[in-house]
Amino acid sequence: MKIPSTALRRTGVLLLGVSLLAGCAGMCSRGESLPPPPPPPPPPPGGPFGHHPPRDPAFAQAMQACLQELGVEKPAAEGPGKRGPARPDREAIDACLEEKGVQPPHMPPPPPRDPALEAAFEACRATLGLEHEPGPPPPEARERLHACLKEKGVAPPSPGEAPPPRE
């Protein structure tokens, strides 16, 4: 007896489907649960912005003494502080800390001063009525400031880059 080819195909497909279902049933969980995923890694020490060494009382006292010797008023913890008569130079602070027996922190050197950028930055701040506040300006003020700097032919600082230092 000859089986028609369509019936043969249907039987083959049916057997293949049953085999696949049986294989899946054998692979499926048998009342066992999978282990939970591993917990996420802990945040870096010091928060999301990187490692901050623990506060050393000797370092804090030496830094305060050096800032006073150099004529710089340290900002208060609860709000923005006032700057002293001049911006201290980093080598002077490091030398003062070493004289007091404290190792200065390792930090990258400050960006080079650009008088044209500083002048344009201050002119734009005055034109736009932006006050000197600690931290970056709000997004809308930053956009206006960048547009003003571009009008004056100066490239604005890239995100994350500090504005030019003030004296």
Short mmCIF file of C-alpha atoms in Angstrom, two decimals:
data_model
loop_
_atom_site.label_atom_id
_atom_site.label_comp_id
_atom_site.label_asym_id
_atom_site.label_seq_id
_atom_site.Cartn_x
_atom_site.Cartn_y
_atom_site.Cartn_z
CA MET A 1 0.00 0.00 0.00
CA LYS A 2 1.37 3.34 -1.01
CA ILE A 3 1.00 6.31 1.39
CA PRO A 4 0.41 9.62 -0.29
CA SER A 5 3.24 12.09 0.12
CA THR A 6 1.10 14.73 1.92
CA ALA A 7 0.05 12.21 4.55
CA LEU A 8 3.69 11.20 4.98
CA ARG A 9 4.69 14.82 5.46
CA ARG A 10 1.95 15.41 8.01
CA THR A 11 3.00 12.34 9.97
CA GLY A 12 6.63 13.45 9.91
CA VAL A 13 5.74 16.95 11.09
CA LEU A 14 3.52 15.49 13.82
CA LEU A 15 6.30 13.18 15.05
CA LEU A 16 8.79 16.05 14.98
CA GLY A 17 6.40 18.26 16.99
CA VAL A 18 5.80 15.54 19.58
CA SER A 19 9.55 14.96 19.89
CA LEU A 20 10.19 18.67 20.42
CA LEU A 21 7.47 18.92 23.05
CA ALA A 22 8.83 15.88 24.85
CA GLY A 23 12.33 17.38 24.78
CA CYS A 24 11.06 20.69 26.15
CA ALA A 25 9.17 18.91 28.90
CA GLY A 26 12.35 17.10 29.90
CA MET A 27 14.33 20.35 29.94
CA CYS A 28 11.76 22.37 31.85
CA SER A 29 11.99 22.89 35.59
CA ARG A 30 11.14 19.86 37.68
CA GLY A 31 10.09 21.82 40.73
CA GLU A 32 13.59 23.25 41.09
CA SER A 33 14.02 26.98 40.86
CA LEU A 34 16.94 28.69 39.26
CA PRO A 35 19.35 30.52 41.55
CA PRO A 36 18.70 34.26 41.79
CA PRO A 37 20.90 36.56 39.74
CA PRO A 38 23.99 37.90 41.50
CA PRO A 39 23.52 41.19 43.37
CA PRO A 40 24.71 44.36 41.63
CA PRO A 41 28.22 45.51 42.50
CA PRO A 42 28.45 47.99 45.38
CA PRO A 43 28.84 51.67 44.48
CA PRO A 44 32.40 52.99 44.45
CA PRO A 45 33.66 54.41 47.75
CA GLY A 46 32.78 58.05 48.08
CA GLY A 47 29.62 57.82 45.96
CA PRO A 48 29.10 57.88 42.21
CA PHE A 49 31.73 60.56 41.63
CA GLY A 50 34.69 58.49 42.71
CA HIS A 51 36.82 57.80 45.72
CA HIS A 52 37.23 60.42 48.39
CA PRO A 53 39.76 59.59 51.07
CA PRO A 54 38.51 59.56 54.65
CA ARG A 55 38.74 62.90 56.39
CA ASP A 56 41.98 63.22 58.30
CA PRO A 57 41.76 65.74 61.18
CA ALA A 58 45.48 66.57 60.89
CA PHE A 59 45.09 67.29 57.17
CA ALA A 60 41.99 69.45 57.79
CA GLN A 61 43.81 71.51 60.45
CA ALA A 62 46.90 71.92 58.26
CA MET A 63 44.78 72.92 55.25
CA GLN A 64 42.87 75.50 57.31
CA ALA A 65 46.14 76.95 58.65
CA CYS A 66 47.65 77.12 55.15
CA LEU A 67 44.59 78.78 53.68
CA GLN A 68 44.66 81.40 56.45
CA GLU A 69 48.39 82.02 55.90
CA LEU A 70 47.74 82.50 52.18
CA GLY A 71 44.80 84.88 52.82
CA VAL A 72 42.07 82.57 51.54
CA GLU A 73 38.81 82.15 53.42
CA LYS A 74 37.55 78.57 53.36
CA PRO A 75 33.87 78.38 52.33
CA ALA A 76 31.45 77.53 55.13
CA ALA A 77 29.96 74.03 55.02
CA GLU A 78 26.37 75.30 54.97
CA GLY A 79 26.63 77.73 52.07
CA PRO A 80 28.85 79.45 49.54
CA GLY A 81 31.86 81.17 51.03
CA LYS A 82 33.69 84.31 50.06
CA ARG A 83 37.05 84.15 48.44
CA GLY A 84 40.04 85.84 49.93
CA PRO A 85 41.95 88.63 48.24
CA ALA A 86 43.70 86.27 45.82
CA ARG A 87 43.42 82.77 44.48
CA PRO A 88 46.20 80.75 46.10
CA ASP A 89 48.66 79.02 43.90
CA ARG A 90 48.69 75.27 44.19
CA GLU A 91 52.44 74.96 44.76
CA ALA A 92 52.18 77.39 47.69
CA ILE A 93 49.45 75.31 49.34
CA ASP A 94 51.35 72.05 48.73
CA ALA A 95 54.55 73.54 50.15
CA CYS A 96 52.70 74.88 53.19
CA LEU A 97 51.07 71.50 53.85
CA GLU A 98 54.45 69.74 53.58
CA GLU A 99 55.95 72.25 56.05
CA LYS A 100 53.21 71.26 58.49
CA GLY A 101 54.05 67.57 58.05
CA VAL A 102 51.02 66.64 55.95
CA GLN A 103 51.20 64.98 52.53
CA PRO A 104 49.24 67.08 49.98
CA PRO A 105 46.51 65.20 48.11
CA HIS A 106 47.34 63.94 44.62
CA MET A 107 45.17 65.90 42.22
CA PRO A 108 45.50 66.70 38.52
CA PRO A 109 46.96 70.11 37.74
CA PRO A 110 44.46 72.92 37.19
CA PRO A 111 43.68 73.84 33.58
CA PRO A 112 45.87 76.55 32.05
CA ARG A 113 44.57 80.10 32.29
CA ASP A 114 43.21 81.64 29.10
CA PRO A 115 42.79 85.42 29.47
CA ALA A 116 40.54 85.67 26.38
CA LEU A 117 38.23 82.95 27.68
CA GLU A 118 38.15 84.51 31.16
CA ALA A 119 37.31 87.95 29.74
CA ALA A 120 34.57 86.56 27.49
CA PHE A 121 33.19 84.45 30.33
CA GLU A 122 32.98 87.44 32.70
CA ALA A 123 31.49 89.68 29.97
CA CYS A 124 28.80 87.10 29.22
CA ARG A 125 28.04 86.64 32.91
CA ALA A 126 27.56 90.40 33.24
CA THR A 127 25.51 90.66 30.01
CA LEU A 128 23.22 87.80 31.03
CA GLY A 129 22.98 88.87 34.67
CA LEU A 130 24.36 85.57 35.97
CA GLU A 131 25.70 85.67 39.51
CA HIS A 132 28.84 83.94 40.70
CA GLU A 133 27.47 80.82 42.35
CA PRO A 134 29.31 77.65 43.29
CA GLY A 135 28.79 74.75 40.92
CA PRO A 136 27.58 74.73 37.33
CA PRO A 137 24.79 77.06 36.21
CA PRO A 138 21.29 75.64 35.62
CA PRO A 139 20.78 74.15 32.11
CA GLU A 140 18.90 77.14 30.66
CA ALA A 141 21.50 79.60 31.98
CA ARG A 142 24.31 77.37 30.69
CA GLU A 143 22.74 77.38 27.18
CA ARG A 144 22.49 81.19 27.19
CA LEU A 145 26.05 81.47 28.48
CA HIS A 146 27.40 79.11 25.78
CA ALA A 147 25.56 81.06 23.06
CA CYS A 148 27.03 84.32 24.37
CA LEU A 149 30.55 82.86 24.48
CA LYS A 150 30.21 81.61 20.89
CA GLU A 151 29.08 85.11 19.81
CA LYS A 152 32.30 86.45 21.33
CA GLY A 153 34.34 83.89 19.36
CA VAL A 154 35.27 81.71 22.33
CA ALA A 155 34.60 77.98 22.60
CA PRO A 156 32.60 77.29 25.78
CA PRO A 157 33.95 74.73 28.24
CA SER A 158 32.92 71.15 27.52
CA PRO A 159 30.55 69.38 29.97
CA GLY A 160 32.37 68.39 33.13
CA GLU A 161 35.11 70.98 32.56
CA ALA A 162 35.34 73.70 35.16
CA PRO A 163 34.72 77.31 34.14
CA PRO A 164 37.76 79.56 34.03
CA PRO A 165 39.14 80.36 37.47
CA ARG A 166 38.29 83.71 39.04
CA GLU A 167 40.70 85.94 40.85
#
